[in-house]
Coordinates of C-alpha atoms and ligand atoms in Angstrom, one line a residue:
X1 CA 0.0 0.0 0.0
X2 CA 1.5 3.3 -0.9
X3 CA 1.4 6.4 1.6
X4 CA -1.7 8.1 0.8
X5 CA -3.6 4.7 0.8
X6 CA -2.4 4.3 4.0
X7 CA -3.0 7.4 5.5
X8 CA -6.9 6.7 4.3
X9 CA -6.2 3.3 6.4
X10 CA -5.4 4.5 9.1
X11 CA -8.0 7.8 9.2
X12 CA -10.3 5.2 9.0
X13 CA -8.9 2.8 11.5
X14 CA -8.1 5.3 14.3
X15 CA -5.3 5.2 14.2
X16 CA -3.8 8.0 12.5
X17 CA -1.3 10.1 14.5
X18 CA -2.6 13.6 16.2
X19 CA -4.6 16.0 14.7
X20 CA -3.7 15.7 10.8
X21 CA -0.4 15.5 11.7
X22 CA 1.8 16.1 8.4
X23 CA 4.4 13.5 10.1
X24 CA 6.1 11.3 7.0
X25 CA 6.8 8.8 9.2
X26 CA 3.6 7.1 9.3
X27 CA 4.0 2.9 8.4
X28 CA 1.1 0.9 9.0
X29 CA 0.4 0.1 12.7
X30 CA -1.0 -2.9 11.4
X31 CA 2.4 -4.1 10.4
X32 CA 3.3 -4.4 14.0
X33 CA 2.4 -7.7 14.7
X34 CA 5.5 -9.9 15.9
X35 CA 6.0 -9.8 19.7
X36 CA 8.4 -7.8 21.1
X37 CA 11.4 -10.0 22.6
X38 CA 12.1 -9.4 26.4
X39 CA 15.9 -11.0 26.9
X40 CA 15.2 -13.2 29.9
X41 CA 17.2 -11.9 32.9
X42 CA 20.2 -14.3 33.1
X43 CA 20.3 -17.0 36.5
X44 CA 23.5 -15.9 38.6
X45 CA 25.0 -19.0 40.7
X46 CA 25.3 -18.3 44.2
X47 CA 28.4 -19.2 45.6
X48 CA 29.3 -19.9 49.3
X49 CA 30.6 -16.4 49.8
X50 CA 27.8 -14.9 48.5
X51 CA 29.5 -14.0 45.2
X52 CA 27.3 -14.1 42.2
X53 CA 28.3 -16.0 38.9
X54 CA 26.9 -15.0 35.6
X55 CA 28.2 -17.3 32.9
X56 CA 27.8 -15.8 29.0
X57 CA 29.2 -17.9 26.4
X58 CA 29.8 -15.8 22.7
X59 CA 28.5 -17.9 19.7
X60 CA 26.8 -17.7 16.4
X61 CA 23.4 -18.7 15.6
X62 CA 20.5 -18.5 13.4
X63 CA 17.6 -16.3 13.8
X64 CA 14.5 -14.6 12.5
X65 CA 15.5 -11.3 11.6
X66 CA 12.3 -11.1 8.9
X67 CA 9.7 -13.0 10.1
X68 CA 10.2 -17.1 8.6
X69 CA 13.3 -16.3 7.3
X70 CA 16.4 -17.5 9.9
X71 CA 19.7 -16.1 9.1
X72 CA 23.1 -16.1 10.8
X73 CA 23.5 -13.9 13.9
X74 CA 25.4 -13.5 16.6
X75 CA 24.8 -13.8 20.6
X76 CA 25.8 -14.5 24.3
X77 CA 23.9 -17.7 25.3
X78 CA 21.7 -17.6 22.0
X79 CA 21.5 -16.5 18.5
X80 CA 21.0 -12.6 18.9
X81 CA 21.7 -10.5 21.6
X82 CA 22.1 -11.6 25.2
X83 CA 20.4 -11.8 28.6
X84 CA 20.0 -8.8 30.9
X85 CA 22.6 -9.1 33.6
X86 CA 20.8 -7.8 37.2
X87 CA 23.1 -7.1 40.2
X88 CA 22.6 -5.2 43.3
X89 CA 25.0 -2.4 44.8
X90 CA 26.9 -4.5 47.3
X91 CA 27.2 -7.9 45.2
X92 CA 30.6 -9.5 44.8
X93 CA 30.0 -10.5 40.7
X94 CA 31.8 -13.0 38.7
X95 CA 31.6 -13.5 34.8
X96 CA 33.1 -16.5 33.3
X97 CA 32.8 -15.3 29.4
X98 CA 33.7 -17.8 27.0
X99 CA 34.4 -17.2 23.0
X100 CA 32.5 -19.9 20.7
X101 CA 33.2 -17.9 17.9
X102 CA 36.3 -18.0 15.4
X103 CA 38.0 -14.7 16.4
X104 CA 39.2 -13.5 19.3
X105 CA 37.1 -11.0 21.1
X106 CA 36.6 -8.8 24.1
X107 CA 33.1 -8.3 26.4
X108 CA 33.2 -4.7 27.8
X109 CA 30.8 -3.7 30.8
X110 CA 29.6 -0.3 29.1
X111 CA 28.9 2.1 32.7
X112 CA 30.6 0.0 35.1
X113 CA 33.4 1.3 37.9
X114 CA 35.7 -1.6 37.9
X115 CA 39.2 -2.2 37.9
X116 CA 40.6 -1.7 34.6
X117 CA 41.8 -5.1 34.2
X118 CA 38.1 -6.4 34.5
X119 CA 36.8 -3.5 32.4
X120 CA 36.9 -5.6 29.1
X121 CA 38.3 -3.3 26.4
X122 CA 40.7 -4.2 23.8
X123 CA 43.2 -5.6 26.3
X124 CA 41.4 -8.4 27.3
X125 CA 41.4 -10.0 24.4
X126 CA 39.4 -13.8 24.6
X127 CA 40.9 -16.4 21.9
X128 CA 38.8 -18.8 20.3
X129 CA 37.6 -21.2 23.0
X130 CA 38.7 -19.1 25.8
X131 CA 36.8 -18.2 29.0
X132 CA 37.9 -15.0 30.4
X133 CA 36.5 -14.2 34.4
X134 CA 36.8 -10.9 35.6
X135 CA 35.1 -10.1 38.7
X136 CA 34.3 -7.0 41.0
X137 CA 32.3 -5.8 43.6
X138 CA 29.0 -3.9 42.3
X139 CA 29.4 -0.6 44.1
X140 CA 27.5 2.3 42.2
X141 CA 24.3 3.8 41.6
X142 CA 21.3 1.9 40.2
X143 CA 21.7 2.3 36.6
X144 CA 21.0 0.6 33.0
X145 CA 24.3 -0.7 31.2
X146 CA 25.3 -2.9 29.1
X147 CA 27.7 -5.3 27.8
X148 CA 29.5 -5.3 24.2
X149 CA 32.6 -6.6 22.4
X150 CA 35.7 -4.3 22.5
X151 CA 38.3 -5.6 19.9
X152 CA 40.1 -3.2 18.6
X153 CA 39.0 -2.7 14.9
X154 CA 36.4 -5.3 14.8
X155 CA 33.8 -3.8 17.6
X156 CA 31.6 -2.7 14.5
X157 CA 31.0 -6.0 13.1
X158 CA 30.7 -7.5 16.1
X159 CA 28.3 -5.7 17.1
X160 CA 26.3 -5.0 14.1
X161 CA 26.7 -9.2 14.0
X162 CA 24.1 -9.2 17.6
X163 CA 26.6 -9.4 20.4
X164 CA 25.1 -7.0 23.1
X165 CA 23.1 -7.0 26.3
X166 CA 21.8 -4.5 29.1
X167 CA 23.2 -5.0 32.6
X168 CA 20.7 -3.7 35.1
X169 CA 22.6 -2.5 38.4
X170 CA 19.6 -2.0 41.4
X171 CA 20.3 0.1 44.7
X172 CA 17.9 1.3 47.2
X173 CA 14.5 0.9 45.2
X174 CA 12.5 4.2 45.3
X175 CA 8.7 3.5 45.2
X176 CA 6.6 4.3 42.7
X177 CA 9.4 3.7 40.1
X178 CA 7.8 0.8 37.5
X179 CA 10.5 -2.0 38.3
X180 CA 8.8 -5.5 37.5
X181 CA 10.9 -6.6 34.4
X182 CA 9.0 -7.6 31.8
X183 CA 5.3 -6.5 33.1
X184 CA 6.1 -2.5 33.8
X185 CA 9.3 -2.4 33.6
X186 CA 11.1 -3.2 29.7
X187 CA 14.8 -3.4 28.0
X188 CA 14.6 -1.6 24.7
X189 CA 17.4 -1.9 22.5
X190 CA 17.3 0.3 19.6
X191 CA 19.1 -1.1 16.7
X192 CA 19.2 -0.1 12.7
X193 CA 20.3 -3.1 9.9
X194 CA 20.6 -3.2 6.1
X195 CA 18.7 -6.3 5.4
X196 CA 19.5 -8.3 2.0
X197 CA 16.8 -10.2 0.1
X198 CA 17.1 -13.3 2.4
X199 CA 16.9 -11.4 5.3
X200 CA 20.3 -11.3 6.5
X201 CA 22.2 -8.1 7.7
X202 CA 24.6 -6.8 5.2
X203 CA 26.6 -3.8 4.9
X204 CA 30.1 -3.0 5.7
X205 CA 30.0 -1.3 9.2
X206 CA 33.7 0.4 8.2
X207 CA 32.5 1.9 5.5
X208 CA 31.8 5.7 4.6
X209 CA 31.9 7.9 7.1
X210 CA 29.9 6.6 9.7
X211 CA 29.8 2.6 8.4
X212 CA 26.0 1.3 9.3
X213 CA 22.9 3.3 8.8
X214 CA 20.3 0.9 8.4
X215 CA 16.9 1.1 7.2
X216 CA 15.7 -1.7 9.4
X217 CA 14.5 -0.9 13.1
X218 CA 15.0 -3.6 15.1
X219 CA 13.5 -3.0 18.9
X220 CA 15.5 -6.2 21.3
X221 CA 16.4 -7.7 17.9
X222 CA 12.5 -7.6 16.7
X223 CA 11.8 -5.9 13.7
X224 CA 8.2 -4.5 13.8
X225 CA 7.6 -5.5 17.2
X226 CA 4.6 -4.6 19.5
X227 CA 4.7 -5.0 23.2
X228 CA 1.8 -5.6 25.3
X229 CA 1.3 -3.5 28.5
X230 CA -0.7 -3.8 31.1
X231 CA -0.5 -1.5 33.8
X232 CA -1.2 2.5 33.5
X233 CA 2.8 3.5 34.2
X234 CA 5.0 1.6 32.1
X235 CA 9.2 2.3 32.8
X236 CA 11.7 1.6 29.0
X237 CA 15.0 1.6 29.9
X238 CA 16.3 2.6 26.3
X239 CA 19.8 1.7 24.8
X240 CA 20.9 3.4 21.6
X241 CA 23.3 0.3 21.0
X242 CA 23.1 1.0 17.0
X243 CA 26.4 1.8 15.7
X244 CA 26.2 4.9 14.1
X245 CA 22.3 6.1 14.3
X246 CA 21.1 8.7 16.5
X247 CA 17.6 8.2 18.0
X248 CA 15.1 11.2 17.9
X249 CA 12.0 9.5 19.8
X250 CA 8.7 10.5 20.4
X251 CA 5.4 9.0 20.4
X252 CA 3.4 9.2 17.4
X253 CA 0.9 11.3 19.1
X254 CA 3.3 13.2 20.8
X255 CA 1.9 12.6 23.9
X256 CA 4.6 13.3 26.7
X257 CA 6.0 11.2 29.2
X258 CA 9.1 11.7 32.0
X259 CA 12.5 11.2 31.8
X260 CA 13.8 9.4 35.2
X261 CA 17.3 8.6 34.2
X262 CA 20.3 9.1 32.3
X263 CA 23.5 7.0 31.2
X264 CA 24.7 6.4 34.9
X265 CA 22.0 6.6 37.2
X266 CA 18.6 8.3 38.1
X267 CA 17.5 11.7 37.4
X268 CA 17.5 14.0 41.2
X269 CA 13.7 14.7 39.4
X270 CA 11.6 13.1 36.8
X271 CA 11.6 15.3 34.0
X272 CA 8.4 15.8 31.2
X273 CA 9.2 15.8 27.7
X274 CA 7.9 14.8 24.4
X275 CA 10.8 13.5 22.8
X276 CA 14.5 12.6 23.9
X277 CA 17.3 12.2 21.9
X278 CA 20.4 9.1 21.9
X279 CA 23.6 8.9 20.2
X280 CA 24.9 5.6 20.4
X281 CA 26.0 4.0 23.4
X282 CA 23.6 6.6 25.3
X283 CA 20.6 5.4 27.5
X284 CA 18.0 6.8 29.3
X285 CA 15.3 5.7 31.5
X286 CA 11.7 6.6 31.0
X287 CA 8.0 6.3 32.2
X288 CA 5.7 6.5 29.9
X289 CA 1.6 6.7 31.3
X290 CA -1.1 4.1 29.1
X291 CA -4.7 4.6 29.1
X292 CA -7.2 1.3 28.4
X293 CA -7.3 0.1 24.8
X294 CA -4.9 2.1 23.4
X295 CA -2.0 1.7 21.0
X296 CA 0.4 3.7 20.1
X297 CA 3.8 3.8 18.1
X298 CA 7.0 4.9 19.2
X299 CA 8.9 6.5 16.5
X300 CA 12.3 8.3 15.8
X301 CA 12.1 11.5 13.7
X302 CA 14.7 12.7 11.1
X303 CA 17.3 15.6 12.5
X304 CA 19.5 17.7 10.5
X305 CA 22.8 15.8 11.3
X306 CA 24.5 13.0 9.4
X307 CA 23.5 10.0 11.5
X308 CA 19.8 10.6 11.9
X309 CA 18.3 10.5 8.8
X310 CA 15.1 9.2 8.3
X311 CA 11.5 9.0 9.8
X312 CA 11.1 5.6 11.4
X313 CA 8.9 3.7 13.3
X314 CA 10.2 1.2 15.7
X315 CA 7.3 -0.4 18.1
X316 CA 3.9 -0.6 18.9
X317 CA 2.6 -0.5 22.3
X318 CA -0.8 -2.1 22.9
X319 CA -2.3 -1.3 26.2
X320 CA -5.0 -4.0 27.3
X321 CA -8.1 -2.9 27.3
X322 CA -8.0 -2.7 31.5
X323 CA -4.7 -1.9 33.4
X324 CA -4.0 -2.1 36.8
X325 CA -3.3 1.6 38.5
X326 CA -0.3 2.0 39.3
X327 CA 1.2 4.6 42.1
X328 CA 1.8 8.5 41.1
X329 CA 5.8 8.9 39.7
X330 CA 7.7 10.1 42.7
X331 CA 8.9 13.7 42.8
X332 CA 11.9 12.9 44.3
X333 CA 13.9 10.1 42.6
X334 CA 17.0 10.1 44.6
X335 CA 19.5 11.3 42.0
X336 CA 23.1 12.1 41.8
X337 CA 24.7 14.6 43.6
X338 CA 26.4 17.8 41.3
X339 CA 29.8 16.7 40.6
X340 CA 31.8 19.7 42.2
X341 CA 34.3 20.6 40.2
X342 CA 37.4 22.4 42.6
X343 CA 38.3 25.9 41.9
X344 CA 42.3 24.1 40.8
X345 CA 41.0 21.6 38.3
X346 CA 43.0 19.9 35.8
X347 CA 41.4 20.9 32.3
X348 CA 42.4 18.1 29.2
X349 CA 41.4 19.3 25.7
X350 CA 40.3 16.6 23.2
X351 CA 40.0 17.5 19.6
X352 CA 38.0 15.3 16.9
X353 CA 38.5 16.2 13.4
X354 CA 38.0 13.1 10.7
X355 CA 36.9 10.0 12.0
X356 CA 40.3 8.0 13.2
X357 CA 42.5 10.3 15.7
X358 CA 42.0 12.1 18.8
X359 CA 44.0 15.3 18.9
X360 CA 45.6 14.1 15.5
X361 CA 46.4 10.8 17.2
X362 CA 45.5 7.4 15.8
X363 CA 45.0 5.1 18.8
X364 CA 47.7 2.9 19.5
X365 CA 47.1 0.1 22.4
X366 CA 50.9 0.2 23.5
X367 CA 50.5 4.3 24.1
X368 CA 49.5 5.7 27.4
X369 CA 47.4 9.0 26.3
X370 CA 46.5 10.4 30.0
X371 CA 47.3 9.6 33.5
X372 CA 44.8 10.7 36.1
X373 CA 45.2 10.8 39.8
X374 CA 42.9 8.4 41.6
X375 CA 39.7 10.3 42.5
X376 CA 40.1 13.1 40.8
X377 CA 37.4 15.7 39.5
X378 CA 38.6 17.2 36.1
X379 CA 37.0 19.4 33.2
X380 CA 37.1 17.3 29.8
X381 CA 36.8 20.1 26.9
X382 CA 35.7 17.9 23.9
X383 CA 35.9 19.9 20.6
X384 CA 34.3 18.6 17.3
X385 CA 35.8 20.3 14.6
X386 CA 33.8 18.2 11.8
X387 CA 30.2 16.3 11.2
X388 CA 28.9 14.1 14.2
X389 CA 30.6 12.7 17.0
X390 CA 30.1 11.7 20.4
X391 CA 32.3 10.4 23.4
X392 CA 32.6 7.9 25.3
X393 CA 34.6 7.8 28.5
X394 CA 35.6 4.4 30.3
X395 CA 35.3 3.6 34.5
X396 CA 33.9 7.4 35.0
X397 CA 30.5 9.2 35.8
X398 CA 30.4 13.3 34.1
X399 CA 28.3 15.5 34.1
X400 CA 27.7 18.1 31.1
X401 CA 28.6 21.3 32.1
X402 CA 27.8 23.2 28.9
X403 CA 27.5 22.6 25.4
X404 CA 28.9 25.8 23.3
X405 CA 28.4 27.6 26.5
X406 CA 25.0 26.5 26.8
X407 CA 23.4 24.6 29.7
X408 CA 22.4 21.3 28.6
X409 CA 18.7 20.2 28.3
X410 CA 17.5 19.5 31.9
X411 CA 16.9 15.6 31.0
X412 CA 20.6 15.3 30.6
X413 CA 21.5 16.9 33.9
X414 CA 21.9 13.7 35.4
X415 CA 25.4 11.7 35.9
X416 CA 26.3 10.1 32.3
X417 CA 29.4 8.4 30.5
X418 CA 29.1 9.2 26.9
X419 CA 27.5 12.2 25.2
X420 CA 26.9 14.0 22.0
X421 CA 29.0 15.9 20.9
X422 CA 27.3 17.7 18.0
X423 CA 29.0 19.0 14.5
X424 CA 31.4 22.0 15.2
X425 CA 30.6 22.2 18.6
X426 CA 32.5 22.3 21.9
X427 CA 31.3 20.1 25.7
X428 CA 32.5 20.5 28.5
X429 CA 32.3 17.6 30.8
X430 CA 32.7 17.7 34.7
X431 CA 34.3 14.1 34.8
X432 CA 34.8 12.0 38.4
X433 CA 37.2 9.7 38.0
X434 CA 37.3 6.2 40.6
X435 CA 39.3 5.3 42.4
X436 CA 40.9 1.8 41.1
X437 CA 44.6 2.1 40.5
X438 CA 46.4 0.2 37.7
X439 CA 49.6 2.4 36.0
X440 CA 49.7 -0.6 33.4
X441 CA 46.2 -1.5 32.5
X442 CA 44.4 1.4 30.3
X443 CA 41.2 2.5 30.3
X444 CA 39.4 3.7 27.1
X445 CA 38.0 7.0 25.9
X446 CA 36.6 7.1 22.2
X447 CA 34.1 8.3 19.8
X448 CA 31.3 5.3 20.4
X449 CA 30.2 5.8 16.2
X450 CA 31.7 2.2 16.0
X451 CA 33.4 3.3 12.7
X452 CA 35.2 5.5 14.3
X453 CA 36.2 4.1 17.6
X454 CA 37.6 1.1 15.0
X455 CA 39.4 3.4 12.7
X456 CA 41.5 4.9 16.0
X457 CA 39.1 7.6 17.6
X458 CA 40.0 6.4 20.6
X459 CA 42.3 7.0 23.5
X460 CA 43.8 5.2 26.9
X461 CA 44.2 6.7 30.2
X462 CA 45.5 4.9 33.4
X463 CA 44.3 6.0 37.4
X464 CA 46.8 5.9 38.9
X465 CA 47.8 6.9 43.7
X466 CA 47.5 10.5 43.3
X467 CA 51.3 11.9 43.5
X468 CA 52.8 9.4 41.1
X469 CA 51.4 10.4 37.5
X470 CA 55.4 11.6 37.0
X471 CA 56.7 8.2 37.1
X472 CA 53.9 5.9 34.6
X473 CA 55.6 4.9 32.2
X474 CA 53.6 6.4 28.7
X475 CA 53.9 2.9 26.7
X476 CA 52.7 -0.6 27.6
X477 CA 53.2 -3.8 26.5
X478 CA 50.2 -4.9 24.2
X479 CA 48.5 -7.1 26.7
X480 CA 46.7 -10.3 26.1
X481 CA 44.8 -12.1 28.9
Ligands
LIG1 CU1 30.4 1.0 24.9 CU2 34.4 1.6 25.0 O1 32.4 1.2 24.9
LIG2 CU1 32.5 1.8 28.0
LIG3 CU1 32.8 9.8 15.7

């Protein structure tokens, strides 16, 4: 059916967006029809000390991309995607990650504080029929993270191949948040493909400028999904884990909703908008309020950058036609403290023009880039001298101080680890480093448009006992664990 047949459709039907919107993004609701998938939350084995142990296992598989036609993907514990890893502040966590694939690879805990040898970036590289098991002690915020490969140069395509997950941590619980998994409280992992003719993602994801900008949105791996609700508040915890594509979304009738967290924890305030915006790697929490019967599409709307072309819709939510009440959102939601940033701080300039240097430096894994004192608070000037960017900083929370000398929106006031950084543009970021030392093991700052972290936007720094930055040595060994 072309467009204007099925605007008529959907005039008829109901279901047409607001009030004659002229929206081009319209596709037919109808089309949603394949269930959303929920990744089931993965089973931890408690050991005698308490400590928890998540096994994930990396493989290849086969699955339904388009509807009856299976094609080869990639997953942790199954063909696409992996489970949603839940810890509590407080929890002593193992993972015992093992590569079924061909290539070596790297999992990378996206948001965590961690040592830097458990952090997972390019240095911990798992061969073929490896098991890597790096293990910490949860100790942050609540939050929504998530888990990824980190090999340097291949992240793209093994990502775009399916390998990624969410990694819910939980603290105190504040009531009246949605926080069922699964009934109020859903993963949504925003994704964009090129499919070919059999189904099957194709593309080169280190191509062109920005590699992958698909025409396919898959929602959790599901392309045209809907997801049944059933109670009046419903909480998405969204993940932008596409690898170049940034996300305008709104709902097709623009209807607003609150904001209740950013990349690292939970908003001091839920905050009402009617659309938010994610660059890869960004994610942000949400609670969105359903009335009986309804349906409604949740869309992302073209901008005037590079990377977010394109009207799209991505997911149908059906409301049933009663729902259980659910308790008023909180005012208060507990949120970060202001990163103070002292009147002596050390300021670091980072410069990204092209796609493969920062500060017209290629990365190079034996090159220490910064060394940073253990616990310190430090201003993070990131200037984009060129089209779209966004960055990405390892082990820290920041805050955005300003954005070409303007306050960011209040939705992004909260504590976050990567950000936009938008086309000739200057942030400034209040970054608080942990306080994990390790003068050998790098951490990783980058652009997280996969292309470009792969083509060498990306840089290492090592935290190191405050008072000894003079004597790190500024090139490492390659390591291999
Ligand atoms: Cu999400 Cu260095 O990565
Ligand atoms: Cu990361
Ligand atoms: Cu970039």
């Amino acid at each position: 059916m072309n467009r204007r047949q099925f605007l008529a459709a959907a005039v008829l039907s109901g279901l047409a967006s607001g009030c004659g919107s002229s929206s081009g993004s319209g596709s037919d609701p109808a089309a949603f029809r394949t269930e959303l998938r929920v990744p089931p939350l993965l089973k931890p084995k408690v050991g005698e000390d308490g400590t928890r142990t998540f096994a994930l296992t990396m493989q290849r598989g086969r699955s339904e991309i388009l509807p009856g036609k299976p094609v080869e993907t990639w997953g942790f514990n199954g063909p696409h995607l992996g489970p949603t890893i839940r810890a509590a502040r407080g929890d002593k966590v193992r993972m015992t990650v093992t590569n079924r694939l061909d290539e070596p690879s790297t999992v990378h805990w996206h948001g965590m504080r961690l040592p830097a040898k458990m952090d997972g970036g390019p240095h911990q590289t798992i061969e073929p029929g490896g098991t890597w098991t790096p293990h910490w002690t949860i100790d942050q915020p609540a939050a929504t993270s998530w888990y990824h490969p980190h090999p340097h140069g291949q992240t793209a395509k093994h990502v775009y191949r399916g390998l990624a997950g969410m990694f819910i941590i939980d603290d105190q619980s504040v009531p009246g948040l949605p926080s069922r998994y699964g009934v109020d409280d859903f993963p949504l992992i925003f994704q964009d493909k090129n499919l070919a003719e059999d189904g099957s993602p194709t593309g080169d994801p280190l191509k062109g400028t920005f590699g992958i900008l698909g025409d396919h949105m898959l929602v959790n791996g599901t392309y045209q999904a809907f997801v049944n609700v059933r109670t009046e508040q419903v909480r998405f915890r969204m993940l932008n884990g596409s690898n170049a594509r940034m996300y305008h979304l709104s709902f097709a009738d623009r209807r607003t909703f609150h904001i209740v967290g950013n990349d690292a924890g939970l908003l001091a305030a839920p905050v009402e908008v009617d659309q938010v915006s994610l660059t890869p790697g960004e994610r942000v929490e949400v609670v969105v309020t359903f009335a009986a019967g309804e349906q409604v599409l949740l869309r992302t709307l073209a901008g005037s950058d590079d990377i977010d072309e394109g009207d799209f819709d991505l997911l149908k939510i059906v409301a049933a036609p009663r729902l259980a009440a659910s308790p008023p959102l909180p005012a208060r939601l507990g949120g970060p403290a202001t990163i103070v940033v002292p009147p002596n701080a050390t300021v670091r300039r980072f410069r990204l023009n092209g796609h493969d240097a920062i500060n017209g430096k290629e990365m190079d894994m034996s090159r220490i880039d910064e060394v940073i004192p253990a616990g310190a608070v430090e201003i993070w000037e990131i200037e984009n001298t060129v089209y779209a960017h966004n960055f990405h900083i390892h082990e820290v929370a920041f805050q955005v101080l300003d954005v070409d000398g303007d306050k960011p929106a209040a939705y992004a006031s909260g504590h976050k680890d990567t950000v936009y950084v938008p086309p000739k543009s200057t942030v400034r970021l209040a970054v608080q480093f942990g306080r994990f030392t390790d003068p050998a093991m790098p951490y990783m700052y980058h652009c997280h448009i996969l292309r470009h972290e792969d083509s060498g936007m990306m840089g290492q720094f090592v935290i190191v006992k405050p008072g000894t930055e003079n004597q790190v040595s500024r090139t490492i060994a390659a390591h291999h664990e």
